[in-house]
Tab-separated table of C-alpha atoms and ligand atoms in Angstrom:
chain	number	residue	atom	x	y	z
S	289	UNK	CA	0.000	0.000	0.000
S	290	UNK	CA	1.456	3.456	-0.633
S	291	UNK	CA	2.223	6.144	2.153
S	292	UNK	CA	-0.165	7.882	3.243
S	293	UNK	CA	-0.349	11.731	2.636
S	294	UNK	CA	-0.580	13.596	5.742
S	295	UNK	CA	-1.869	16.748	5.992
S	296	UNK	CA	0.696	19.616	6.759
S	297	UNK	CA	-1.293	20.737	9.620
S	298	UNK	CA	-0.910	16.930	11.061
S	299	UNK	CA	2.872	17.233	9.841
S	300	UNK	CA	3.289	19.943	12.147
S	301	UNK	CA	2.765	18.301	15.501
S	302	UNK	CA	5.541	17.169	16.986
S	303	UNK	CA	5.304	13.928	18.770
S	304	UNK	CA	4.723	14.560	23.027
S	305	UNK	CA	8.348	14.149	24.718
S	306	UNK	CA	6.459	13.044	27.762
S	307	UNK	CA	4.473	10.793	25.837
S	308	UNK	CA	7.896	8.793	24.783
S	309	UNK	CA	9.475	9.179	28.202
S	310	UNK	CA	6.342	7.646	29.952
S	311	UNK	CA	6.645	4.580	26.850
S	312	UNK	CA	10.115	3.798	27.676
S	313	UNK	CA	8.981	3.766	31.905
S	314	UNK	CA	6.195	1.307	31.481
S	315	UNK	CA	8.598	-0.695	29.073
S	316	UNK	CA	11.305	-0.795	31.452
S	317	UNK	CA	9.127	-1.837	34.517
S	318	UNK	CA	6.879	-4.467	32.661
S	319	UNK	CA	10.645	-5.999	32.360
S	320	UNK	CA	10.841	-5.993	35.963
S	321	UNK	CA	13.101	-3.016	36.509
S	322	UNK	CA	12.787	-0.841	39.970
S	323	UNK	CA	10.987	2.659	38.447
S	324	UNK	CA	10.756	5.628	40.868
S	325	UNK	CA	8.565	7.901	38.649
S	326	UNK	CA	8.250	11.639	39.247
S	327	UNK	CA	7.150	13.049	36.070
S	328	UNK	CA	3.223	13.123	36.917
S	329	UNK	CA	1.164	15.890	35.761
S	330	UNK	CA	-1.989	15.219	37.855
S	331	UNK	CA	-2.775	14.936	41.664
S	332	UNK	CA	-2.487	11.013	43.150
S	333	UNK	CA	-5.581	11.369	44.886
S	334	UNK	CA	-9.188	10.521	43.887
S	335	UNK	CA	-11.486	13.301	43.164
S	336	UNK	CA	-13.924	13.869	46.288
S	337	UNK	CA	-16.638	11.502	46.946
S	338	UNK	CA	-19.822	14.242	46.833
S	339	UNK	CA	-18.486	14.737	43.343
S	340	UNK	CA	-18.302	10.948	42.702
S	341	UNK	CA	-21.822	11.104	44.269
S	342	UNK	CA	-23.632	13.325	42.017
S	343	UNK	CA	-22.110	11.657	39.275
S	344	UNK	CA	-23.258	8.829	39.524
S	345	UNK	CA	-26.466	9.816	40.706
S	346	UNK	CA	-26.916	11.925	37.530
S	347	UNK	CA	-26.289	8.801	35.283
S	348	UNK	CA	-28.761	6.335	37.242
S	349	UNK	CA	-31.190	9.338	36.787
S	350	UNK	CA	-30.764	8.931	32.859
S	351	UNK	CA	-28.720	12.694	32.316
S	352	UNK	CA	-26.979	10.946	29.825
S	353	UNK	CA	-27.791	12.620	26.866
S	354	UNK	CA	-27.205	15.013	24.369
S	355	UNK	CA	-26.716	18.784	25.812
S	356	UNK	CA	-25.902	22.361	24.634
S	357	UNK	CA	-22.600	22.895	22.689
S	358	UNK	CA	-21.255	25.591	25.020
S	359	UNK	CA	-22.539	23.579	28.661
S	360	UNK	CA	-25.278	23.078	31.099
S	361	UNK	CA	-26.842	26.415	31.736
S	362	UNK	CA	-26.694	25.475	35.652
S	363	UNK	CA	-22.910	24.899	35.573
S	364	UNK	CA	-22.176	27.832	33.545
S	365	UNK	CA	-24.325	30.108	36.271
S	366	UNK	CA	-22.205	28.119	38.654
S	367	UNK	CA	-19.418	29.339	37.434
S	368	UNK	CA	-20.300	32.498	36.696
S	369	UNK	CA	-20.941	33.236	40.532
S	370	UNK	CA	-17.725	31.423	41.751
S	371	UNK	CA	-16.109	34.552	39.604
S	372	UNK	CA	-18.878	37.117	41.272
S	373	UNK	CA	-17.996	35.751	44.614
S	374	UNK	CA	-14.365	34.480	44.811
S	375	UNK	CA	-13.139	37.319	42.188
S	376	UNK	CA	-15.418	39.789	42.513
S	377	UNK	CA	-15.553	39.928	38.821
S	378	UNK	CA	-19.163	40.449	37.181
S	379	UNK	CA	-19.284	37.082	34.479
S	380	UNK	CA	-22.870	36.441	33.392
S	381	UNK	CA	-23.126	32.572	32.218
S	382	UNK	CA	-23.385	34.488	28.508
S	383	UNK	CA	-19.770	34.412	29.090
S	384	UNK	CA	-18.771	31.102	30.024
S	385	UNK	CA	-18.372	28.048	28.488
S	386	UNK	CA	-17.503	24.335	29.106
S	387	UNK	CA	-14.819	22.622	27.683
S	388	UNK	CA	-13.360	18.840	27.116
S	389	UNK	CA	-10.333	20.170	29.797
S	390	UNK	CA	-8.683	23.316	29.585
S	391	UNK	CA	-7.110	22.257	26.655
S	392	UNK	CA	-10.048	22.294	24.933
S	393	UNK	CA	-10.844	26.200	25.757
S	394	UNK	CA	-6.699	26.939	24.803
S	395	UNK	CA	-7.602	25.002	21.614
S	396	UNK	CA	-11.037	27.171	20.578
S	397	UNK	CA	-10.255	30.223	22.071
S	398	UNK	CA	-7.248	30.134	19.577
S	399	UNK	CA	-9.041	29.009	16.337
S	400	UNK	CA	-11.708	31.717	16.590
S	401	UNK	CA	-9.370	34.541	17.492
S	402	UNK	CA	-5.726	33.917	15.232
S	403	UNK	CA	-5.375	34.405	11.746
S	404	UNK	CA	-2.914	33.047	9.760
S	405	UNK	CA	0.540	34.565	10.709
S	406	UNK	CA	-0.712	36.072	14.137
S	407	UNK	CA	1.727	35.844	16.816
S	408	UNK	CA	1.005	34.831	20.143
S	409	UNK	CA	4.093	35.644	23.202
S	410	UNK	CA	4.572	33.097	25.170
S	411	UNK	CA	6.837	33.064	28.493
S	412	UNK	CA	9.239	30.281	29.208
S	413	UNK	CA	9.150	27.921	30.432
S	414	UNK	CA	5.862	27.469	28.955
S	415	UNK	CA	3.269	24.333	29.052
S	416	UNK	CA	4.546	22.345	26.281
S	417	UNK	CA	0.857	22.699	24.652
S	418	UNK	CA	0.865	26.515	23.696
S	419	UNK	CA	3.047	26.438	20.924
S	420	UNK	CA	1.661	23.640	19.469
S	421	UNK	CA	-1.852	24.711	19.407
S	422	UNK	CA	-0.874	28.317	18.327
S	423	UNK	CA	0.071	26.706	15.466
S	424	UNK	CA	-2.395	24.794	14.683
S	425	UNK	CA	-4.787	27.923	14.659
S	426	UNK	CA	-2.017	29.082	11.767
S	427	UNK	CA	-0.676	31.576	14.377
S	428	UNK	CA	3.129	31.821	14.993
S	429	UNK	CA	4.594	31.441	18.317
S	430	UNK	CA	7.019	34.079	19.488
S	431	UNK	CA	8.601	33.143	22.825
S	432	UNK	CA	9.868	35.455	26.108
S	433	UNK	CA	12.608	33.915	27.852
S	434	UNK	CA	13.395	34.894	31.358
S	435	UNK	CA	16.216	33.594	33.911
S	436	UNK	CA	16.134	31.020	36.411
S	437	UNK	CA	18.174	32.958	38.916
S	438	UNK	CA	14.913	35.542	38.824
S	439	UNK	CA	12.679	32.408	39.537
S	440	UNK	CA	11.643	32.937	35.776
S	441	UNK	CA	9.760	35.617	36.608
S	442	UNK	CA	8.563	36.821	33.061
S	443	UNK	CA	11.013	39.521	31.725
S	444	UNK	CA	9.055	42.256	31.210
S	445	UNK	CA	11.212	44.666	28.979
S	446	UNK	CA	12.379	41.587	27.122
S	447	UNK	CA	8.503	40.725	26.253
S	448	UNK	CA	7.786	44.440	25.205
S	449	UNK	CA	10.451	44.198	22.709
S	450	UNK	CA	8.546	41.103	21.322
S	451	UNK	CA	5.606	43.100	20.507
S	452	UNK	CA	5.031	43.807	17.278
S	453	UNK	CA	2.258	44.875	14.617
S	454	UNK	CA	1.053	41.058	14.336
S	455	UNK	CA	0.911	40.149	18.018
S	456	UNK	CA	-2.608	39.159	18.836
S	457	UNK	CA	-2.012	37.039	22.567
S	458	UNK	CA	0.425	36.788	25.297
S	459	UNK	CA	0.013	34.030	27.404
S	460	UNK	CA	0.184	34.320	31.220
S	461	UNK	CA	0.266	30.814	33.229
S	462	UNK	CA	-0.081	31.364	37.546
S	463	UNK	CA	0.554	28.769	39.251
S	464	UNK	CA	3.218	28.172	36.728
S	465	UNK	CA	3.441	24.581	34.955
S	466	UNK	CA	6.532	23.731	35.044
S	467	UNK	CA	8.141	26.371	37.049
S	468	UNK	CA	5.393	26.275	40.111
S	469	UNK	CA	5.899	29.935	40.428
S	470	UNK	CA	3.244	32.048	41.337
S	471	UNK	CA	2.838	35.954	39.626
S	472	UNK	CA	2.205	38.757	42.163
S	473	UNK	CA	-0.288	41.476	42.416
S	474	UNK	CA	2.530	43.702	40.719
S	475	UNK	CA	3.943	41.264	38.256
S	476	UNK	CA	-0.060	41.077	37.223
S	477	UNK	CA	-0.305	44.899	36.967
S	478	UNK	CA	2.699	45.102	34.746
S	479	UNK	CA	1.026	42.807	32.013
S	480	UNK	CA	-2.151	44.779	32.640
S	481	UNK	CA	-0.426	47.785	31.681
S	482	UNK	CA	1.138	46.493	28.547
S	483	UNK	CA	-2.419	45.550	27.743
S	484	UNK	CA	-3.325	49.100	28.331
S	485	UNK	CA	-0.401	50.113	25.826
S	486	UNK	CA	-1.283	47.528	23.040
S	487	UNK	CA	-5.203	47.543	22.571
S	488	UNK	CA	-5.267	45.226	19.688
S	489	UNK	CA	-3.655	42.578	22.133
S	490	UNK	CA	-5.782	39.826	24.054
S	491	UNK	CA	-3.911	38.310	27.312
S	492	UNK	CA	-4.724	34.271	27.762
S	493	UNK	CA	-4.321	33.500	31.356
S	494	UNK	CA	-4.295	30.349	32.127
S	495	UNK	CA	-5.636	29.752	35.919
S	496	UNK	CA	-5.647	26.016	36.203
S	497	UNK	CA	-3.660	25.812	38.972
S	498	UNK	CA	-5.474	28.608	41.327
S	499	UNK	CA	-6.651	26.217	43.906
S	500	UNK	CA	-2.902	24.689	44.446
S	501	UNK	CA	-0.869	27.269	46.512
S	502	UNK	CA	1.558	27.380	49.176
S	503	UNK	CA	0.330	28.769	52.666
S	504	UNK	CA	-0.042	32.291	52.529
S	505	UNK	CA	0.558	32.595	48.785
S	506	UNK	CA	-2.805	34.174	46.782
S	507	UNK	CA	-3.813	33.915	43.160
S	508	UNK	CA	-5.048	36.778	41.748
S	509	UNK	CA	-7.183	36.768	38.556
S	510	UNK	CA	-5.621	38.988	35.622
S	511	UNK	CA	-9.340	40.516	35.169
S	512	UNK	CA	-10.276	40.866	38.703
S	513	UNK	CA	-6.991	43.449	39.018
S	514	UNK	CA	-7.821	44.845	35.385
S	515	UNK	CA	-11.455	45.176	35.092
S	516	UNK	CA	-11.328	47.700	32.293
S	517	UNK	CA	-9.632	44.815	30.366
S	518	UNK	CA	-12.179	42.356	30.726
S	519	UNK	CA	-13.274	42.327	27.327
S	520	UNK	CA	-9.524	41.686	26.066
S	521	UNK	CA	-8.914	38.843	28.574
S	522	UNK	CA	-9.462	34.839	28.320
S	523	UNK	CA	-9.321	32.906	31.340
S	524	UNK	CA	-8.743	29.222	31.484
S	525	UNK	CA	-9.430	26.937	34.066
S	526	UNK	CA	-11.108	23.901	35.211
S	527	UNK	CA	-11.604	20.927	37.317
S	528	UNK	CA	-8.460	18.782	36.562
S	529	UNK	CA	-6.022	19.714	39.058
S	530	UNK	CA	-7.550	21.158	41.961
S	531	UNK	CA	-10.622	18.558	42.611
S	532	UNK	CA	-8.027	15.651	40.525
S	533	UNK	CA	-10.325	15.333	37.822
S	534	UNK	CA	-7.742	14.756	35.150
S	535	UNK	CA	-9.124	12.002	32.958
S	536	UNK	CA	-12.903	13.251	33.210
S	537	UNK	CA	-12.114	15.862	30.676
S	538	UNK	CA	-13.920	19.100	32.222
S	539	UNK	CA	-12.953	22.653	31.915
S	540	UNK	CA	-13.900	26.473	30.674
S	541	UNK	CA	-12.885	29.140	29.105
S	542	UNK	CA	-14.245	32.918	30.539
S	543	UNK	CA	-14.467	35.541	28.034
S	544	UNK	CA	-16.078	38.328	26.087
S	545	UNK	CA	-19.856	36.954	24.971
S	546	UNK	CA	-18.888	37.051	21.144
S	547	UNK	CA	-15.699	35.079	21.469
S	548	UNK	CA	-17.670	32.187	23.815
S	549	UNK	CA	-20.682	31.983	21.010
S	550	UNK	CA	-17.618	31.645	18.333
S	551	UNK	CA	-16.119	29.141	20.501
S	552	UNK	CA	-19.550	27.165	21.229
S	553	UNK	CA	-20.395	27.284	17.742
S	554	UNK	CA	-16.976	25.999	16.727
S	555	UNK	CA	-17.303	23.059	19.569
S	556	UNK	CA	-20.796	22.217	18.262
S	557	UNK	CA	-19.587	21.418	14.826
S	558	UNK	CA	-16.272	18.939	16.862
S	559	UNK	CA	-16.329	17.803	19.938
S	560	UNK	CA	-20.228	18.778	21.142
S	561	UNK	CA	-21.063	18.711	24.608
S	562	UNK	CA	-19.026	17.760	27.318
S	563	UNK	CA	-19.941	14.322	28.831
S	564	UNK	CA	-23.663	15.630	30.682
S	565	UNK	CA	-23.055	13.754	33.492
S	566	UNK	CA	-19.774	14.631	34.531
S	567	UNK	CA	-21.329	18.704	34.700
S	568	UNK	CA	-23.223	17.797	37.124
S	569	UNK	CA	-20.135	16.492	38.977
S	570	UNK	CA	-18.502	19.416	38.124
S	571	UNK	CA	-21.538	21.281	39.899
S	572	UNK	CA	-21.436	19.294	43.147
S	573	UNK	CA	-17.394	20.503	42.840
S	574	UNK	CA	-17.925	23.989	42.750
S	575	UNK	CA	-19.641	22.673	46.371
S	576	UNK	CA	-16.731	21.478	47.757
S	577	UNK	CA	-15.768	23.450	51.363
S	578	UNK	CA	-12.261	25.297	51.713
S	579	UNK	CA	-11.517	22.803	54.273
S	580	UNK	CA	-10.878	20.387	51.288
S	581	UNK	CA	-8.146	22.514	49.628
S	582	UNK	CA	-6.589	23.649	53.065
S	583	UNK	CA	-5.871	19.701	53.598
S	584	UNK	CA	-4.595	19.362	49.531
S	585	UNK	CA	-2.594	21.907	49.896
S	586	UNK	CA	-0.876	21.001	53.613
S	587	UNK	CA	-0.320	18.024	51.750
S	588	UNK	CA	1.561	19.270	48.747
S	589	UNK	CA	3.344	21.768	51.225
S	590	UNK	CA	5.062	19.426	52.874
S	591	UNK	CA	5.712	17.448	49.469
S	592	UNK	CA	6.566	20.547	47.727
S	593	UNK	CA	8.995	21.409	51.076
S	594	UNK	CA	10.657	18.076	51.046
S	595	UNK	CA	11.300	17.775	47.139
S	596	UNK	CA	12.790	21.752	47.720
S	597	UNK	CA	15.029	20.955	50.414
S	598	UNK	CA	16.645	18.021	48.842
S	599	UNK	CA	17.208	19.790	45.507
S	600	UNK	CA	18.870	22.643	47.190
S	601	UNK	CA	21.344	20.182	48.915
S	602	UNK	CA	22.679	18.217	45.409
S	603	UNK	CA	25.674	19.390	44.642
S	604	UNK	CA	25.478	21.783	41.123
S	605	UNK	CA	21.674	21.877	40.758
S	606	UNK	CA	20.467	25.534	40.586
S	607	UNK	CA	16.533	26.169	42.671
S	608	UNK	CA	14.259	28.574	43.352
S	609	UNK	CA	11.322	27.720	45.246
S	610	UNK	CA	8.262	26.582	44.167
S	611	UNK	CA	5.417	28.038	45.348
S	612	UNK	CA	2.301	26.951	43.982
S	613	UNK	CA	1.180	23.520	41.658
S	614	UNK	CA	2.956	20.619	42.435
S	615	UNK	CA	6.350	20.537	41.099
S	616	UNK	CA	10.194	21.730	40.792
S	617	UNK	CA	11.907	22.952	38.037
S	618	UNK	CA	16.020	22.639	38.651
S	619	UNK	CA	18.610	24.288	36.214
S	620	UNK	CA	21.156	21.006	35.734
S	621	UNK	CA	24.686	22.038	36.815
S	622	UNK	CA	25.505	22.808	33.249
S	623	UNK	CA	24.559	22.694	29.280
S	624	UNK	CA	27.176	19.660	28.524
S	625	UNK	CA	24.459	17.515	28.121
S	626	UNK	CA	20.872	18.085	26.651
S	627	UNK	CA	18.050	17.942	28.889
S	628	UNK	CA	16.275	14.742	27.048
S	629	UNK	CA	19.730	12.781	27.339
S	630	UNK	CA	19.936	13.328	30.767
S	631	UNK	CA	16.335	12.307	31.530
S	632	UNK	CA	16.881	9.350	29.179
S	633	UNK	CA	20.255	8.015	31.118
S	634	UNK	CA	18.299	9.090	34.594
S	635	UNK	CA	15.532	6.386	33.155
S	636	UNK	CA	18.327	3.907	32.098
S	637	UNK	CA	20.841	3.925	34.963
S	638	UNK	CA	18.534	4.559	38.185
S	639	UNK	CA	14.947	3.592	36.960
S	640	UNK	CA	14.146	7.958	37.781
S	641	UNK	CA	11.468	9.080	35.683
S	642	UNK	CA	11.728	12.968	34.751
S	643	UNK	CA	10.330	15.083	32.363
S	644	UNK	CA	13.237	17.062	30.087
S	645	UNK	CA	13.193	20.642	30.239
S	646	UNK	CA	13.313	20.594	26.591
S	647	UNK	CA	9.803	20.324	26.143
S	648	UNK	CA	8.429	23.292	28.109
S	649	UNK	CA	11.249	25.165	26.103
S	650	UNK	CA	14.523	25.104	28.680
S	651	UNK	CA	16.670	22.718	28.012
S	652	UNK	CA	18.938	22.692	30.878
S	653	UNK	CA	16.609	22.046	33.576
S	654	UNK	CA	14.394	19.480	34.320
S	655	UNK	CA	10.701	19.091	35.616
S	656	UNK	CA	10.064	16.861	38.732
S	657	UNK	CA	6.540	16.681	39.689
S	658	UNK	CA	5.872	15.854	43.765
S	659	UNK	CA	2.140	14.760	43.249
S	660	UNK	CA	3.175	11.407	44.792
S	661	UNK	CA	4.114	10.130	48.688
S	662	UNK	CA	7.197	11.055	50.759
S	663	UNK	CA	8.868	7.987	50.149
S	664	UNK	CA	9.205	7.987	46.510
S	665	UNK	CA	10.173	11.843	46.462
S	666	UNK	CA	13.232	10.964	48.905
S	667	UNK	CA	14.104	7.790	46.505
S	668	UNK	CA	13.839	9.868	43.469
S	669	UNK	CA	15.715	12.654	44.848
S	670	UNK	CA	18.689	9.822	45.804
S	671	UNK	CA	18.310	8.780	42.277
S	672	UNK	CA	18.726	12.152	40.856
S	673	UNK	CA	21.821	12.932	43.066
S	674	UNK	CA	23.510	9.436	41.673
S	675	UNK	CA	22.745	10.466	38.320
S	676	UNK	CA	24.165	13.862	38.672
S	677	UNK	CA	26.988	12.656	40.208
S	678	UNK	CA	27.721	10.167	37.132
S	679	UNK	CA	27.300	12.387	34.168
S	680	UNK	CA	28.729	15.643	35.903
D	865	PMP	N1	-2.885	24.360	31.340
D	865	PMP	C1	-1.857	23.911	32.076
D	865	PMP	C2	-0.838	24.884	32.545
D	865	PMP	C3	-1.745	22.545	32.379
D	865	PMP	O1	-0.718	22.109	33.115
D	865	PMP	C4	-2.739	21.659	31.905
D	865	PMP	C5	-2.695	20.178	32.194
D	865	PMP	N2	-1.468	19.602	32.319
D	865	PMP	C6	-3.785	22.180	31.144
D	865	PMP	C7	-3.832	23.531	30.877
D	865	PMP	C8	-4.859	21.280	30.574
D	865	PMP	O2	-5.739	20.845	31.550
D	865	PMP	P1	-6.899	19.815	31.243
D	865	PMP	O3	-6.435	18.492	31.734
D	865	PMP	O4	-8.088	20.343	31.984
D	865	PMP	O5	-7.123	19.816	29.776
């Protein structure tokens, strides 16, 4: 049979790093070998129970069909007055819509807004989807690097001399995946003001991680500090990370009423609705007491402390602290070796599972995620420290 012609759009994906990482780590430990595996992106617990509950519930009681495009008009309200309450930000559910994940909003938000040759600023370290699905929308991505010595806080005069004429986004990502840093009231202001500056410019912040901070760290929403902005700003979020409902696929996108009928219109002619009774999960979730986080996060705390600590004492590794989402991002002790080889020997020698730098767009450092138990953080912190020691 001949080759099959792919289309250039499905030339231009680039196969997920991770993806071929996580192969090579279920290879190596369905042949028996000892695999300590810090590279998850997701939280080890189960979502909560109530949510479970009314999940459940909702398919025995037969909401298991079809549904609008753009979501259940009760969890778009819901969500609507989570941002009147916890953000103080007036969203009408005209202005919200649900999404397979927040990947799903990144993806639509994109195709209705970028034309071919628009170019979207992106920060790195960035999450390693961005790029990919600004392309895919035809746009181009232009990328803002920043220093790990400044925590890679975005560099602000370096991203105002990537503006140009074409730039249609910049993407802002607090909690940070992969960095875990988390942007401050000022940091926030200063993007607001470039906003202010460029008015043909929408900002994409990407919220996902809101509900995972250290004590007395706070996440503040872009439009909440820049309400005059509101039209020009796209928030992303869902319920993947901070009730650990990865695989059930739910998430929204907040944003001007025109752009969300776009985007629903778009996602009835794809995907359709998302799964009906997994809303009404997601409803029960929007539920869920404080006390619930306050317990998450004392939990990925004293992870989060513990995976710190022992980076800070190997010998060569450069760290700032994380302080929000659940993982580290080290600067190796130096460029002789490519992120993905190291991660690849780290695999092959010690059974250590990390994800390469290279992928999120810094290729000397290395993501370790601490969304697993005590134990195997201090076992994959000794395995890191061998494997440093060996190829430095
Ligand atoms: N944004 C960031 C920064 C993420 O880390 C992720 C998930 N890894 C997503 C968006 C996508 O989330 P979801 O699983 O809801 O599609």
């Amino acid at each position: 049979m001949s080759e099959v012609n792919l289309s250039k759009r499905a030339l231009s994906i680039e196969p997920s790093l991770t993806l071929q990482i996580s192969a090579k780590a279920n290879q190596l430990a369905a042949d028996g070998v000892d695999i300590c595996n810090l590279s998850a992106g997701e939280p080890d617990f189960n979502a909560p129970k109530e949510v479970i509950e009314a999940t459940s519930k909702a398919i025995f009681d037969g909401f298991t069909k079809y549904g609008p495009a753009a979501g259940n008009i009760d969890l778009r309200k819901a969500i609507a007055n989570k941002f009147q309450i916890k953000n103080n930000l007036n969203v009408e559910f005209e202005n919200v819509m649900i999404t397979n994940g927040a990947k799903q909003a990144i993806y639509n938000l994109f195709q209705v807004l970028l034309n071919d040759g628009d170019e979207v600023i992106i920060p790195t370290p960035y999450w390693l989807s961005y790029p990919q699905m600004v392309r895919l929308a035809g746009g181009k991505p232009i990328f803002t690097n920043s220093s790990a010595e400044d925590g890679f806080k975005i560099n602000i005069k370096d991203l105002k001399s990537k503006i140009s004429l074409k730039t249609k986004f910049i993407i802002i990502n607090s909690p940070n995946n992969p960095t875990g840093r988390v942007m401050s009231k000022e940091e926030l202001l200063q993007i607001a003001e470039i906003a202010r500056e460029n008015p043909n410019i929408y900002i994409l912040s990407d919220e996902i991680y809101e509900l995972i901070l250290k004590k007395d760290f706070n996440h503040y929403s872009l439009s909440t500090l820049a309400n005059d902005l509101k039209e020009r700003i796209f928030i992303i979020n869902g319920f993947a990370k901070g009730w650990a409902m990865t695989g059930w696929r739910i998430g929204y996108l907040v944003g001007s009423k025109d752009v969300i009928k776009a985007s629903s219109a778009l996602q009835s002619q794809s995907t359709s609705n998302v799964c009906s009774f997994v809303q009404k999960g997601a409803l029960e979730a929007l539920k869920i007491k404080n006390e619930f986080f306050s317990i998450i996060n004392n939990h990925y705390d004293q992870r989060r402390n513990l995976l710190y600590e022992g980076l800070k004492n190997i010998n060569g590794i450069y760290i700032q602290e994380p302080n929000g989402a659940f993982y580290a991002f080290p600067r190796l002790p130096n460029a002789s070796i490519t992120s993905v080889d190291f991660c690849n020997k780290a695999l092959q020698d010690f059974g250590l599972v990390l994800v390469p730098g290279q992928a999120f767009g810094a290729d000397d450092c290395v993501r370790i995620s601490c969304a697993t138990s005590n134990e195997k953080i201090k076992d994959g912190l000794n395995r890191l420290k061998k494997t440093i020691s060996k190829y430095y």
